[in-house]
PDB file of C-alpha atoms in Angstrom:
ATOM      1  CA  MET N   1      -8.144 -33.909  18.773  1.00 51.00           C
ATOM      2  CA  LYS N   2      -7.393 -32.540  15.300  1.00 48.00           C
ATOM      3  CA  ALA N   3     -10.170 -29.980  15.672  1.00 46.00           C
ATOM      4  CA  ILE N   4      -8.719 -28.696  18.940  1.00 49.00           C
ATOM      5  CA  LEU N   5      -5.230 -28.474  17.463  1.00 38.00           C
ATOM      6  CA  LEU N   6      -6.504 -26.730  14.343  1.00 38.00           C
ATOM      7  CA  SER N   7      -8.539 -24.193  16.315  1.00 45.00           C
ATOM      8  CA  GLY N   8      -5.494 -23.491  18.491  1.00 44.00           C
ATOM      9  CA  LEU N   9      -3.360 -22.811  15.413  1.00 38.00           C
ATOM     10  CA  LEU N  10      -5.990 -20.586  13.846  1.00 40.00           C
ATOM     11  CA  ALA N  11      -6.111 -18.447  16.967  1.00 44.00           C
ATOM     12  CA  PHE N  12      -2.476 -17.442  16.406  1.00 42.00           C
ATOM     13  CA  MET N  13      -2.644 -16.883  12.632  1.00 39.00           C
ATOM     14  CA  PRO N  14      -3.147 -13.316  11.393  1.00 42.00           C
ATOM     15  CA  LEU N  15      -6.378 -12.668   9.586  1.00 40.00           C
ATOM     16  CA  GLN N  16      -5.977 -12.220   5.852  1.00 40.00           C
ATOM     17  CA  GLY N  17      -8.280 -11.353   3.030  1.00 40.00           C
ATOM     18  CA  GLY N  18     -10.252  -8.739   4.933  1.00 40.00           C
ATOM     19  CA  LYS N  19     -10.504  -5.098   4.013  1.00 50.00           C
ATOM     20  CA  ALA N  20      -7.419  -3.094   4.843  1.00 54.00           C
ATOM     21  CA  LYS N  21      -8.055  -0.126   7.057  1.00 66.00           C
ATOM     22  CA  ALA N  22      -7.095   3.034   5.208  1.00 70.00           C
ATOM     23  CA  PRO N  23      -4.684   5.482   6.830  1.00 78.00           C
ATOM     24  CA  PRO N  24      -6.356   8.367   8.716  1.00 81.00           C
ATOM     25  CA  GLU N  25      -4.548  11.018   6.649  1.00 91.00           C
ATOM     26  CA  PRO N  26      -3.297  10.963   3.045  1.00 96.00           C
ATOM     27  CA  ILE N  27       0.109   9.387   2.599  1.00 97.00           C
ATOM     28  CA  ASP N  28       2.791  11.468   0.886  1.00 98.00           C
ATOM     29  CA  LEU N  29       4.213   9.458  -2.003  1.00 98.00           C
ATOM     30  CA  ASN N  30       7.498  11.367  -1.749  1.00 97.00           C
ATOM     31  CA  THR N  31       8.262  10.591   1.882  1.00 97.00           C
ATOM     32  CA  ALA N  32       6.358   7.386   2.687  1.00 98.00           C
ATOM     33  CA  THR N  33       8.180   4.257   3.785  1.00 98.00           C
ATOM     34  CA  ALA N  34       7.222   0.785   2.571  1.00 98.00           C
ATOM     35  CA  THR N  35       5.395   0.190   5.856  1.00 98.00           C
ATOM     36  CA  GLU N  36       3.377   3.377   5.430  1.00 97.00           C
ATOM     37  CA  LEU N  37       2.535   2.533   1.814  1.00 98.00           C
ATOM     38  CA  MET N  38       1.292  -0.890   2.886  1.00 98.00           C
ATOM     39  CA  GLN N  39      -1.406   0.856   4.951  1.00 97.00           C
ATOM     40  CA  LEU N  40      -3.066   1.824   1.677  1.00 97.00           C
ATOM     41  CA  PRO N  41      -5.975  -0.331   0.516  1.00 95.00           C
ATOM     42  CA  ARG N  42      -4.737  -3.403  -1.382  1.00 93.00           C
ATOM     43  CA  VAL N  43      -1.078  -2.321  -1.382  1.00 97.00           C
ATOM     44  CA  GLY N  44       1.200  -5.106  -0.263  1.00 97.00           C
ATOM     45  CA  ALA N  45       4.960  -5.433   0.048  1.00 98.00           C
ATOM     46  CA  ARG N  46       5.519  -5.961  -3.690  1.00 98.00           C
ATOM     47  CA  THR N  47       3.557  -2.869  -4.742  1.00 98.00           C
ATOM     48  CA  ALA N  48       5.125  -0.773  -1.993  1.00 98.00           C
ATOM     49  CA  ALA N  49       8.578  -1.826  -3.233  1.00 98.00           C
ATOM     50  CA  ARG N  50       7.617  -0.866  -6.789  1.00 98.00           C
ATOM     51  CA  ILE N  51       6.502   2.576  -5.615  1.00 98.00           C
ATOM     52  CA  LEU N  52       9.803   3.103  -3.783  1.00 99.00           C
ATOM     53  CA  ASP N  53      11.803   1.852  -6.797  1.00 98.00           C
ATOM     54  CA  TYR N  54       9.901   4.212  -9.083  1.00 98.00           C
ATOM     55  CA  ARG N  55      10.579   7.132  -6.733  1.00 98.00           C
ATOM     56  CA  ARG N  56      14.302   6.287  -6.581  1.00 98.00           C
ATOM     57  CA  THR N  57      14.555   5.945 -10.370  1.00 98.00           C
ATOM     58  CA  HIS N  58      12.374   8.860 -11.505  1.00 97.00           C
ATOM     59  CA  GLY N  59      12.611  11.265  -8.600  1.00 97.00           C
ATOM     60  CA  PRO N  60       9.746  12.698  -6.591  1.00 97.00           C
ATOM     61  CA  PHE N  61       6.145  12.368  -7.659  1.00 98.00           C
ATOM     62  CA  ARG N  62       4.788  15.659  -9.000  1.00 97.00           C
ATOM     63  CA  LYS N  63       1.168  14.531  -8.724  1.00 97.00           C
ATOM     64  CA  PRO N  64      -0.568  11.427  -7.343  1.00 98.00           C
ATOM     65  CA  GLU N  65      -1.671  10.349 -10.844  1.00 98.00           C
ATOM     66  CA  GLU N  66       1.939   9.368 -11.597  1.00 98.00           C
ATOM     67  CA  ILE N  67       1.393   6.279  -9.466  1.00 98.00           C
ATOM     68  CA  MET N  68      -0.375   4.787 -12.500  1.00 98.00           C
ATOM     69  CA  ASN N  69       3.068   4.475 -14.149  1.00 98.00           C
ATOM     70  CA  ILE N  70       3.781   1.637 -11.725  1.00 97.00           C
ATOM     71  CA  LYS N  71       3.106  -1.913 -12.827  1.00 95.00           C
ATOM     72  CA  GLY N  72      -0.055  -3.214 -11.186  1.00 94.00           C
ATOM     73  CA  ILE N  73      -1.622   0.203 -10.552  1.00 97.00           C
ATOM     74  CA  GLY N  74      -4.092   1.089 -13.252  1.00 97.00           C
ATOM     75  CA  GLU N  75      -6.913   3.585 -13.356  1.00 97.00           C
ATOM     76  CA  LYS N  76      -9.255   1.451 -11.246  1.00 97.00           C
ATOM     77  CA  ALA N  77      -6.639   0.986  -8.514  1.00 97.00           C
ATOM     78  CA  PHE N  78      -5.722   4.667  -8.670  1.00 98.00           C
ATOM     79  CA  LEU N  79      -9.335   5.737  -8.172  1.00 97.00           C
ATOM     80  CA  ARG N  80      -9.475   3.539  -5.056  1.00 96.00           C
ATOM     81  CA  LEU N  81      -6.167   4.958  -3.760  1.00 97.00           C
ATOM     82  CA  ARG N  82      -6.621   8.617  -4.733  1.00 97.00           C
ATOM     83  CA  PRO N  83      -8.350   9.784  -1.524  1.00 97.00           C
ATOM     84  CA  HIS N  84      -5.412   8.405   0.478  1.00 97.00           C
ATOM     85  CA  LEU N  85      -2.546   9.917  -1.558  1.00 98.00           C
ATOM     86  CA  ARG N  86      -0.737  13.187  -1.896  1.00 97.00           C
ATOM     87  CA  ALA N  87       2.477  14.269  -3.595  1.00 96.00           C
ATOM     88  CA  GLY N  88       4.084  16.843  -1.348  1.00 90.00           C
ATOM     89  CA  GLU N  89       7.470  18.501  -1.462  1.00 82.00           C
ATOM     90  CA  ALA N  90      10.357  16.132  -2.012  1.00 71.00           C
ATOM     91  CA  PRO N  91      12.586  15.661   1.040  1.00 69.00           C
TER      92      PRO N  91
END
C-alpha cells in the first residue's frame, strides 16, 4: 500500500536535479526577467534575484563578463553561462 501511495505522489512531483535546458537564444542581461534568467543553466531564483538586484543598483550591464561581480557566479560559472548571455542596449 505504501509503495502505491509513494509512486502516486512521485508522479505529481516535478523532476529536480536534471540538466536545465538552455534557452534557444542568448538572454539579454539588461532586459531579462527573473523567469527568463532562471532558464539559464544552474541559475535558480536566488541567483536570478541577485542579477536583478545588481542591475538595479549598478545600472545596465556593459558586457556579459560583469555577471562575475555577482555573488555565486565565478569564472567557472561564467564560462558555462557565456554562450547564453548578451548585454544589449539598456531599456
